[in-house]
Short mmCIF file of C-alpha atoms in Angstrom, two decimals:
data_model
loop_
_atom_site.label_atom_id
_atom_site.label_comp_id
_atom_site.label_asym_id
_atom_site.label_seq_id
_atom_site.Cartn_x
_atom_site.Cartn_y
_atom_site.Cartn_z
CA MET A 1 -18.21 -51.73 71.57
CA SER A 2 -20.07 -48.55 72.52
CA ALA A 3 -22.27 -46.54 70.22
CA LEU A 4 -19.74 -43.68 70.27
CA GLN A 5 -16.95 -45.92 69.04
CA THR A 6 -19.01 -47.13 66.09
CA SER A 7 -20.78 -43.90 65.31
CA SER A 8 -20.36 -40.86 63.18
CA SER A 9 -22.08 -37.50 63.43
CA ASP A 10 -25.44 -38.96 62.36
CA VAL A 11 -26.02 -41.14 65.46
CA PRO A 12 -29.28 -40.30 67.31
CA THR A 13 -28.71 -38.50 70.63
CA LEU A 14 -30.78 -37.07 73.45
CA LEU A 15 -30.21 -33.72 75.15
CA VAL A 16 -31.28 -34.10 78.78
CA LYS A 17 -31.75 -30.78 80.60
CA ILE A 18 -32.30 -30.52 84.34
CA PHE A 19 -32.99 -27.19 86.02
CA GLY A 20 -34.04 -26.00 89.44
CA LYS A 21 -32.64 -25.33 92.91
CA ASP A 22 -29.07 -26.58 93.27
CA ARG A 23 -28.28 -29.12 95.97
CA PRO A 24 -25.69 -31.86 96.50
CA GLY A 25 -26.26 -35.10 94.60
CA ILE A 26 -28.15 -33.78 91.55
CA THR A 27 -25.42 -34.56 89.02
CA ALA A 28 -24.67 -37.98 90.49
CA GLY A 29 -28.38 -38.76 90.67
CA LEU A 30 -29.05 -37.89 87.03
CA PHE A 31 -26.23 -40.04 85.69
CA ASP A 32 -27.12 -42.87 88.04
CA THR A 33 -30.62 -42.74 86.54
CA LEU A 34 -29.27 -42.68 82.96
CA ALA A 35 -26.87 -45.55 83.67
CA ALA A 36 -29.77 -48.00 83.78
CA PHE A 37 -30.36 -47.37 80.06
CA SER A 38 -26.83 -48.15 78.75
CA VAL A 39 -26.28 -44.70 77.23
CA ASP A 40 -22.88 -43.09 76.61
CA VAL A 41 -22.09 -39.50 77.58
CA VAL A 42 -21.24 -37.25 74.63
CA ASP A 43 -21.12 -33.88 76.41
CA ILE A 44 -21.91 -32.30 79.79
CA GLU A 45 -22.45 -28.69 80.78
CA GLN A 46 -23.46 -27.42 84.22
CA VAL A 47 -24.01 -23.86 85.41
CA VAL A 48 -25.08 -22.64 88.85
CA THR A 49 -26.20 -19.03 89.25
CA ARG A 50 -27.54 -17.71 92.56
CA GLY A 51 -28.37 -21.21 93.71
CA ARG A 52 -30.20 -22.23 90.51
CA MET A 53 -28.74 -25.06 88.47
CA VAL A 54 -28.92 -25.84 84.77
CA LEU A 55 -27.42 -29.26 83.96
CA CYS A 56 -27.27 -30.44 80.36
CA ALA A 57 -26.22 -33.96 79.36
CA LEU A 58 -25.93 -34.99 75.72
CA VAL A 59 -26.14 -38.80 75.58
CA THR A 60 -26.52 -41.48 72.95
CA GLU A 61 -29.98 -42.85 72.27
CA PRO A 62 -30.79 -45.90 74.45
CA PRO A 63 -31.38 -49.35 72.91
CA THR A 64 -34.45 -49.71 70.73
CA GLY A 65 -37.71 -49.54 72.61
CA MET A 66 -36.25 -47.99 75.77
CA GLU A 67 -36.44 -44.27 74.97
CA GLY A 68 -39.97 -43.90 76.32
CA GLU A 69 -39.03 -45.55 79.59
CA LEU A 70 -35.89 -43.40 79.85
CA ARG A 71 -37.93 -40.23 79.41
CA SER A 72 -40.50 -41.32 81.99
CA THR A 73 -37.85 -42.37 84.51
CA VAL A 74 -35.85 -39.13 84.16
CA HIS A 75 -38.95 -36.98 84.58
CA SER A 76 -40.02 -38.98 87.66
CA TRP A 77 -36.56 -38.69 89.19
CA ALA A 78 -36.46 -34.93 88.50
CA GLU A 79 -39.87 -34.47 90.10
CA SER A 80 -38.72 -36.39 93.18
CA MET A 81 -35.81 -33.97 93.45
CA LYS A 82 -38.14 -30.96 92.96
CA MET A 83 -36.40 -30.22 89.66
CA GLN A 84 -37.68 -29.83 86.11
CA ALA A 85 -36.55 -31.93 83.17
CA GLU A 86 -36.61 -31.47 79.40
CA ILE A 87 -35.45 -34.11 76.91
CA ILE A 88 -34.87 -33.23 73.26
CA SER A 89 -34.16 -35.76 70.50
CA GLY A 90 -31.56 -34.95 67.88
CA ILE A 91 -28.75 -36.22 65.72
CA GLY A 92 -25.05 -36.30 66.55
CA ASP A 93 -22.85 -34.08 68.67
CA ASN A 94 -22.74 -30.30 68.96
CA ARG A 95 -22.02 -28.55 65.70
CA PRO A 96 -18.29 -27.99 65.13
CA ARG A 97 -16.98 -24.68 66.43
CA GLY A 98 -15.76 -22.25 63.82
CA LEU A 99 -12.07 -21.70 63.21
CA GLY A 100 -10.42 -19.20 65.50
CA ARG A 101 -10.51 -19.45 69.28
CA SER A 102 -10.33 -16.42 71.54
CA LEU A 103 -11.00 -15.56 75.16
CA VAL A 104 -12.56 -12.16 75.74
CA THR A 105 -12.29 -10.80 79.28
CA VAL A 106 -14.57 -7.90 80.19
CA LEU A 107 -14.04 -5.86 83.38
CA GLY A 108 -16.72 -3.51 84.66
CA HIS A 109 -17.02 -1.37 87.77
CA PRO A 110 -19.95 -1.97 87.55
CA LEU A 111 -20.58 -4.18 84.51
CA THR A 112 -23.81 -2.84 83.02
CA ALA A 113 -26.33 -4.69 80.87
CA GLU A 114 -25.83 -2.02 78.20
CA ALA A 115 -22.09 -2.66 78.02
CA THR A 116 -22.57 -6.43 78.00
CA ALA A 117 -25.06 -6.15 75.14
CA ALA A 118 -22.66 -3.96 73.17
CA VAL A 119 -19.76 -6.38 73.64
CA ALA A 120 -21.90 -9.36 72.59
CA ALA A 121 -23.16 -7.48 69.53
CA LYS A 122 -19.63 -6.55 68.49
CA ILE A 123 -18.54 -10.18 68.78
CA THR A 124 -21.40 -11.22 66.50
CA LYS A 125 -20.70 -8.43 64.01
CA ALA A 126 -17.05 -9.52 63.84
CA GLY A 127 -18.18 -13.02 62.82
CA GLY A 128 -17.69 -14.66 66.21
CA ASN A 129 -19.92 -17.02 68.16
CA ILE A 130 -20.09 -16.98 71.97
CA ASP A 131 -19.65 -20.58 73.14
CA ARG A 132 -19.45 -20.02 76.90
CA ILE A 133 -19.54 -17.21 79.43
CA PHE A 134 -17.90 -17.55 82.83
CA ARG A 135 -17.56 -15.13 85.75
CA LEU A 136 -14.00 -14.71 86.94
CA ALA A 137 -14.58 -12.24 89.76
CA LYS A 138 -17.25 -10.18 91.46
CA TYR A 139 -14.95 -7.80 93.35
CA PRO A 140 -13.19 -5.41 93.35
CA VAL A 141 -14.60 -5.40 89.80
CA THR A 142 -16.98 -7.68 87.95
CA ALA A 143 -14.96 -9.76 85.47
CA VAL A 144 -16.48 -12.16 82.96
CA GLU A 145 -14.85 -14.26 80.27
CA PHE A 146 -16.40 -15.06 76.88
CA ALA A 147 -15.11 -18.08 74.95
CA VAL A 148 -15.49 -17.10 71.31
CA SER A 149 -15.03 -19.11 68.12
CA GLY A 150 -15.37 -18.37 64.42
CA VAL A 151 -13.08 -15.34 64.18
CA GLU A 152 -9.32 -14.88 64.54
CA THR A 153 -8.01 -13.11 67.63
CA GLU A 154 -6.51 -9.98 66.05
CA PRO A 155 -9.60 -8.78 64.13
CA LEU A 156 -11.76 -9.59 67.15
CA ARG A 157 -9.44 -7.56 69.39
CA THR A 158 -9.61 -4.63 66.99
CA ALA A 159 -13.40 -4.79 66.93
CA LEU A 160 -13.79 -4.89 70.71
CA VAL A 161 -11.00 -2.86 72.27
CA THR A 162 -11.48 0.32 70.21
CA ASP A 163 -14.71 1.49 71.85
CA ALA A 164 -14.36 -0.27 75.21
CA ALA A 165 -13.62 2.91 77.19
CA ALA A 166 -16.73 4.60 75.80
CA LEU A 167 -18.77 1.66 77.10
CA GLY A 168 -17.30 1.99 80.57
CA VAL A 169 -15.55 -1.40 80.47
CA ASP A 170 -12.07 -2.78 79.95
CA VAL A 171 -11.72 -5.54 77.38
CA ALA A 172 -8.85 -7.96 76.74
CA VAL A 173 -8.80 -10.42 73.84
CA VAL A 174 -6.25 -13.25 73.81
CA ASP A 175 -5.78 -16.41 71.83
CA ALA A 176 -7.34 -19.41 73.55
CA GLY A 177 -4.35 -21.66 72.88
CA LEU A 178 -2.86 -23.87 75.55
CA TYR A 179 -0.08 -21.40 76.34
CA ARG A 180 -2.46 -18.96 78.00
CA ARG A 181 -2.18 -20.67 81.36
CA ALA A 182 1.35 -21.97 80.83
CA GLN A 183 4.11 -20.65 83.06
CA ARG A 184 5.18 -17.26 81.75
CA LEU A 185 6.63 -13.87 82.51
CA VAL A 186 5.00 -10.61 83.64
CA VAL A 187 7.07 -7.41 83.40
CA MET A 188 5.86 -4.11 84.84
CA ASP A 189 6.77 -0.48 84.70
CA VAL A 190 7.31 0.95 88.19
CA ASP A 191 6.32 4.62 88.46
CA SER A 192 2.52 5.07 88.39
CA THR A 193 2.12 1.36 87.71
CA LEU A 194 3.62 -0.85 90.42
CA ILE A 195 3.77 2.19 92.69
CA GLN A 196 1.55 5.25 92.92
CA ASP A 197 4.43 7.71 92.76
CA GLU A 198 6.93 9.13 90.30
CA VAL A 199 10.21 8.40 92.10
CA ILE A 200 12.10 11.33 90.64
CA GLU A 201 9.44 13.66 92.00
CA LEU A 202 9.96 12.19 95.48
CA PHE A 203 13.66 13.01 95.18
CA ALA A 204 12.81 16.44 93.76
CA ALA A 205 10.62 17.25 96.77
CA HIS A 206 13.71 16.92 98.97
CA ALA A 207 15.66 19.16 96.56
CA GLY A 208 12.96 21.85 96.47
CA CYS A 209 12.36 21.53 92.71
CA GLU A 210 9.30 19.25 92.63
CA ALA A 211 7.14 21.48 90.40
CA GLU A 212 9.85 21.84 87.77
CA VAL A 213 10.52 18.11 87.66
CA ALA A 214 6.83 17.20 87.60
CA GLU A 215 6.20 19.32 84.53
CA VAL A 216 9.09 17.75 82.62
CA THR A 217 7.94 14.28 83.71
CA ALA A 218 4.40 14.89 82.49
CA SER A 219 5.63 16.08 79.10
CA ALA A 220 7.87 13.05 78.73
CA MET A 221 5.08 10.60 79.65
CA ARG A 222 2.80 12.23 77.07
CA GLY A 223 5.49 11.58 74.47
CA GLU A 224 6.20 15.28 73.93
CA LEU A 225 9.87 15.09 74.99
CA ASP A 226 12.70 12.67 74.31
CA PHE A 227 12.90 10.54 77.43
CA GLU A 228 16.69 10.44 77.74
CA GLN A 229 17.03 14.21 77.40
CA SER A 230 14.26 14.78 79.93
CA LEU A 231 15.86 12.30 82.33
CA HIS A 232 19.22 14.08 82.26
CA ALA A 233 17.50 17.47 82.70
CA ARG A 234 15.51 16.29 85.72
CA VAL A 235 18.38 14.43 87.39
CA ALA A 236 20.63 17.49 87.03
CA LEU A 237 18.25 19.34 89.37
CA LEU A 238 19.07 16.82 92.12
CA ALA A 239 22.78 17.65 92.20
CA GLY A 240 24.10 18.11 95.74
CA LEU A 241 21.40 16.13 97.56
CA ASP A 242 22.74 14.11 100.48
CA ALA A 243 22.72 10.38 99.73
CA SER A 244 20.72 9.78 102.93
CA VAL A 245 17.69 10.96 100.94
CA VAL A 246 17.60 7.52 99.27
CA ASP A 247 16.41 5.86 102.47
CA LYS A 248 13.79 8.58 102.97
CA VAL A 249 12.44 8.12 99.44
CA ARG A 250 12.22 4.36 99.90
CA THR A 251 9.94 4.85 102.90
CA GLU A 252 7.77 7.31 100.94
CA VAL A 253 7.08 4.93 98.04
CA ARG A 254 3.44 3.77 98.01
CA LEU A 255 2.53 0.52 96.30
CA THR A 256 -0.47 0.62 93.99
CA PRO A 257 -3.56 -1.06 95.51
CA GLY A 258 -3.47 -4.73 94.57
CA ALA A 259 0.26 -4.77 93.75
CA ARG A 260 1.19 -7.24 96.48
CA THR A 261 -1.77 -9.46 95.63
CA LEU A 262 -0.84 -9.45 91.94
CA ILE A 263 2.77 -10.44 92.56
CA ARG A 264 2.01 -12.95 95.30
CA THR A 265 -0.61 -14.70 93.16
CA LEU A 266 1.56 -14.78 90.05
CA LYS A 267 4.48 -16.22 91.99
CA ARG A 268 2.27 -18.81 93.66
CA LEU A 269 1.00 -19.91 90.24
CA GLY A 270 4.49 -20.33 88.83
CA TYR A 271 4.92 -17.06 86.92
CA GLN A 272 8.14 -15.08 86.90
CA VAL A 273 7.77 -11.36 87.60
CA GLY A 274 10.05 -8.44 86.80
CA VAL A 275 10.14 -4.65 86.65
CA VAL A 276 11.78 -2.21 84.29
CA SER A 277 11.92 1.45 85.17
CA GLY A 278 13.02 4.80 83.90
CA GLY A 279 13.47 5.52 87.60
CA PHE A 280 16.35 4.42 89.73
CA THR A 281 17.95 1.25 91.02
CA GLN A 282 18.20 2.89 94.42
CA VAL A 283 14.43 2.22 94.66
CA THR A 284 13.86 -0.77 92.36
CA ASP A 285 16.51 -2.87 94.12
CA ASP A 286 14.62 -2.33 97.36
CA LEU A 287 11.30 -3.25 95.70
CA GLN A 288 12.85 -6.39 94.22
CA GLU A 289 13.94 -7.55 97.67
CA ARG A 290 10.68 -6.64 99.41
CA LEU A 291 8.38 -8.16 96.80
CA GLY A 292 10.46 -11.16 95.73
CA LEU A 293 10.76 -10.07 92.10
CA ASP A 294 12.73 -12.25 89.71
CA PHE A 295 14.05 -9.38 87.58
CA ALA A 296 14.61 -5.64 88.05
CA GLN A 297 16.40 -3.04 85.95
CA ALA A 298 16.45 0.76 86.13
CA ASN A 299 18.75 3.75 85.82
CA THR A 300 21.29 4.44 88.57
CA LEU A 301 21.81 7.78 90.26
CA GLU A 302 25.50 8.59 90.56
CA ILE A 303 26.62 9.19 94.15
CA VAL A 304 30.08 10.58 94.92
CA ASP A 305 31.36 11.45 98.40
CA GLY A 306 27.92 10.90 99.89
CA ARG A 307 26.04 13.23 97.54
CA LEU A 308 24.06 12.92 94.29
CA THR A 309 26.06 14.34 91.39
CA GLY A 310 23.07 15.13 89.19
CA ARG A 311 24.06 12.40 86.73
CA VAL A 312 23.09 8.80 86.02
CA THR A 313 25.52 5.99 85.29
CA GLY A 314 25.36 3.05 82.93
CA GLU A 315 23.00 2.27 80.07
CA ILE A 316 19.85 4.41 80.05
CA VAL A 317 16.55 2.54 80.46
CA ASP A 318 14.32 4.40 78.02
CA ARG A 319 11.47 3.40 75.72
CA ALA A 320 13.59 1.15 73.50
CA GLY A 321 15.53 -0.08 76.52
CA LYS A 322 12.38 -1.37 78.22
CA ALA A 323 11.49 -3.52 75.20
CA ARG A 324 15.09 -4.76 75.04
CA LEU A 325 14.97 -5.71 78.72
CA LEU A 326 11.66 -7.54 78.25
CA ARG A 327 13.33 -9.69 75.60
CA ARG A 328 16.36 -10.25 77.84
CA PHE A 329 14.23 -11.26 80.81
CA ALA A 330 12.18 -13.59 78.61
CA ALA A 331 15.34 -15.26 77.29
CA GLU A 332 16.70 -15.70 80.81
CA ALA A 333 13.37 -17.09 82.00
CA GLY A 334 13.11 -19.45 79.02
CA VAL A 335 9.76 -17.96 78.02
CA PRO A 336 8.84 -17.03 74.43
CA LEU A 337 7.70 -13.44 73.90
CA SER A 338 4.23 -14.74 73.00
CA GLN A 339 3.90 -15.86 76.63
CA THR A 340 4.95 -12.55 78.19
CA VAL A 341 2.75 -9.83 79.65
CA ALA A 342 3.86 -6.20 79.92
CA ILE A 343 2.11 -3.57 82.04
CA GLY A 344 2.74 0.17 81.87
CA ASP A 345 1.18 3.61 81.79
CA GLY A 346 3.46 5.98 79.86
CA ALA A 347 4.64 6.61 76.31
CA ASN A 348 8.05 5.18 77.19
CA ASP A 349 6.32 1.83 77.87
CA LEU A 350 4.84 1.52 74.38
CA ASP A 351 7.63 -0.51 72.74
CA MET A 352 7.55 -2.96 75.64
CA LEU A 353 3.75 -3.24 75.55
CA ASN A 354 3.77 -3.90 71.81
CA ALA A 355 6.61 -6.45 72.02
CA ALA A 356 4.83 -8.56 74.67
CA GLY A 357 2.30 -11.26 73.95
CA LEU A 358 -0.18 -9.14 75.91
CA GLY A 359 0.41 -5.45 76.54
CA VAL A 360 -1.74 -3.89 79.28
CA ALA A 361 -2.12 -0.12 79.59
CA PHE A 362 -2.77 0.50 83.30
CA ASN A 363 -4.59 3.78 84.00
CA ALA A 364 -2.58 5.07 81.10
CA LYS A 365 -2.32 8.21 79.04
CA PRO A 366 -4.59 8.28 75.94
CA VAL A 367 -1.74 7.64 73.51
CA VAL A 368 -0.85 4.48 75.44
CA ARG A 369 -4.44 3.21 75.78
CA GLU A 370 -4.93 3.53 72.03
CA ALA A 371 -1.76 1.60 71.16
CA ALA A 372 -1.80 -1.20 73.77
CA HIS A 373 -3.52 -4.58 73.33
CA THR A 374 -5.86 -3.77 76.19
CA ALA A 375 -6.39 -1.23 78.95
CA VAL A 376 -7.32 -1.37 82.62
CA ASN A 377 -8.87 1.82 83.96
CA VAL A 378 -9.63 0.87 87.56
CA PRO A 379 -7.14 1.62 90.36
CA PHE A 380 -6.52 -2.01 91.33
CA LEU A 381 -3.40 -3.60 89.87
CA ASP A 382 -4.53 -7.12 90.72
CA THR A 383 -7.37 -6.85 88.18
CA VAL A 384 -4.71 -7.72 85.60
CA LEU A 385 -4.98 -11.27 86.95
CA TYR A 386 -8.45 -11.58 85.45
CA LEU A 387 -7.08 -10.73 82.01
CA LEU A 388 -4.92 -13.84 82.41
CA GLY A 389 -7.95 -16.00 83.18
CA ILE A 390 -7.09 -16.25 86.89
CA THR A 391 -10.24 -16.26 89.00
CA ARG A 392 -10.86 -14.47 92.29
CA GLU A 393 -11.13 -17.88 93.94
CA GLU A 394 -7.59 -18.73 92.79
CA VAL A 395 -6.35 -15.38 94.12
CA GLU A 396 -7.89 -16.06 97.51
CA ALA A 397 -6.56 -19.62 97.52
CA ALA A 398 -3.03 -18.31 96.91
CA GLU A 399 -3.40 -15.83 99.77
CA THR A 400 -4.72 -18.54 102.12
CA HIS A 401 -1.80 -20.81 101.18
CA ASP A 402 0.70 -18.06 101.97
CA GLU A 403 -0.95 -17.38 105.35
CA HIS A 404 -0.46 -21.01 106.31
#
């Protein structure tokens, strides 16, 4: 029976640290060396940064009288590999991690030392301990993930997200439970989120009333006007437009940088993806087909005798409606709300962002940034992937798979 099977936390252990230039065979070589001394592995940690390796192995103490030989042999092996070794005696395993497990994702463009120091200090002040740090991506932004224990997710989120913008970084804090990487649902707003445009303004440009519509839109997005009233007022200005304008608007729609990558990667990894929009089905239906979306819902412009009537038909998709649709999509997808992600930029997205397990304000208005779980303030929609713990390598692997 091994020492681990018979032991408790007071069993003598050795921490073996190897550091130097990384090359193939170092890890195998160390454990091959240790195997001669009948030790059991308690823990392993390995990090490689810019070609320099740090390998830590926590092992049980060898049989009586063999520790000196183990130390000598490991040091000799390390020297032969042009590495350095350090061996520290101790008792037991790593100390237990504190209650509360969170993953803190920090995005910077660039990520400065000052911002990193501030984030780390805030984690400590909130009562958390940083257990691991891992880089998720180096472009188009630098994204790093902190594994934190010792503090519950909600108070940690409050402590970190509040001043993130002032530090020049975006910060997301999520529970580190197993569901984080489980199959789930991502639902996005369309105008100024999935696409760069406000669709009603594209229609308005063809009707010669773009400035009027844009001003009403801006007021509604700031939360200064009731969305449904503003929608009816703007759509009324489109009365009489020839229905052929729909095809023209579809060609004018510009996807946000990273939108295709975001959706393609999510779909490849088993997520379901949907959109909800205060815009119009005449555009969202086309986006659903082009991008392979699982769900899409928006308002519908009424067309009679080949012309827009200036009215919409059916149930209005407003602020409350978006949250209602998120719940409906989640139910249809068989995904609990805790495993949903909502992305939006305007005040009419707030109910949806707050209802989701993770609400992401994407280049949003101040009122939205302050109320959402987290904010992304870079112009690349695929950076949302890093908030989900998806690495740049996984993104590129998904793209390579699709190419083949």
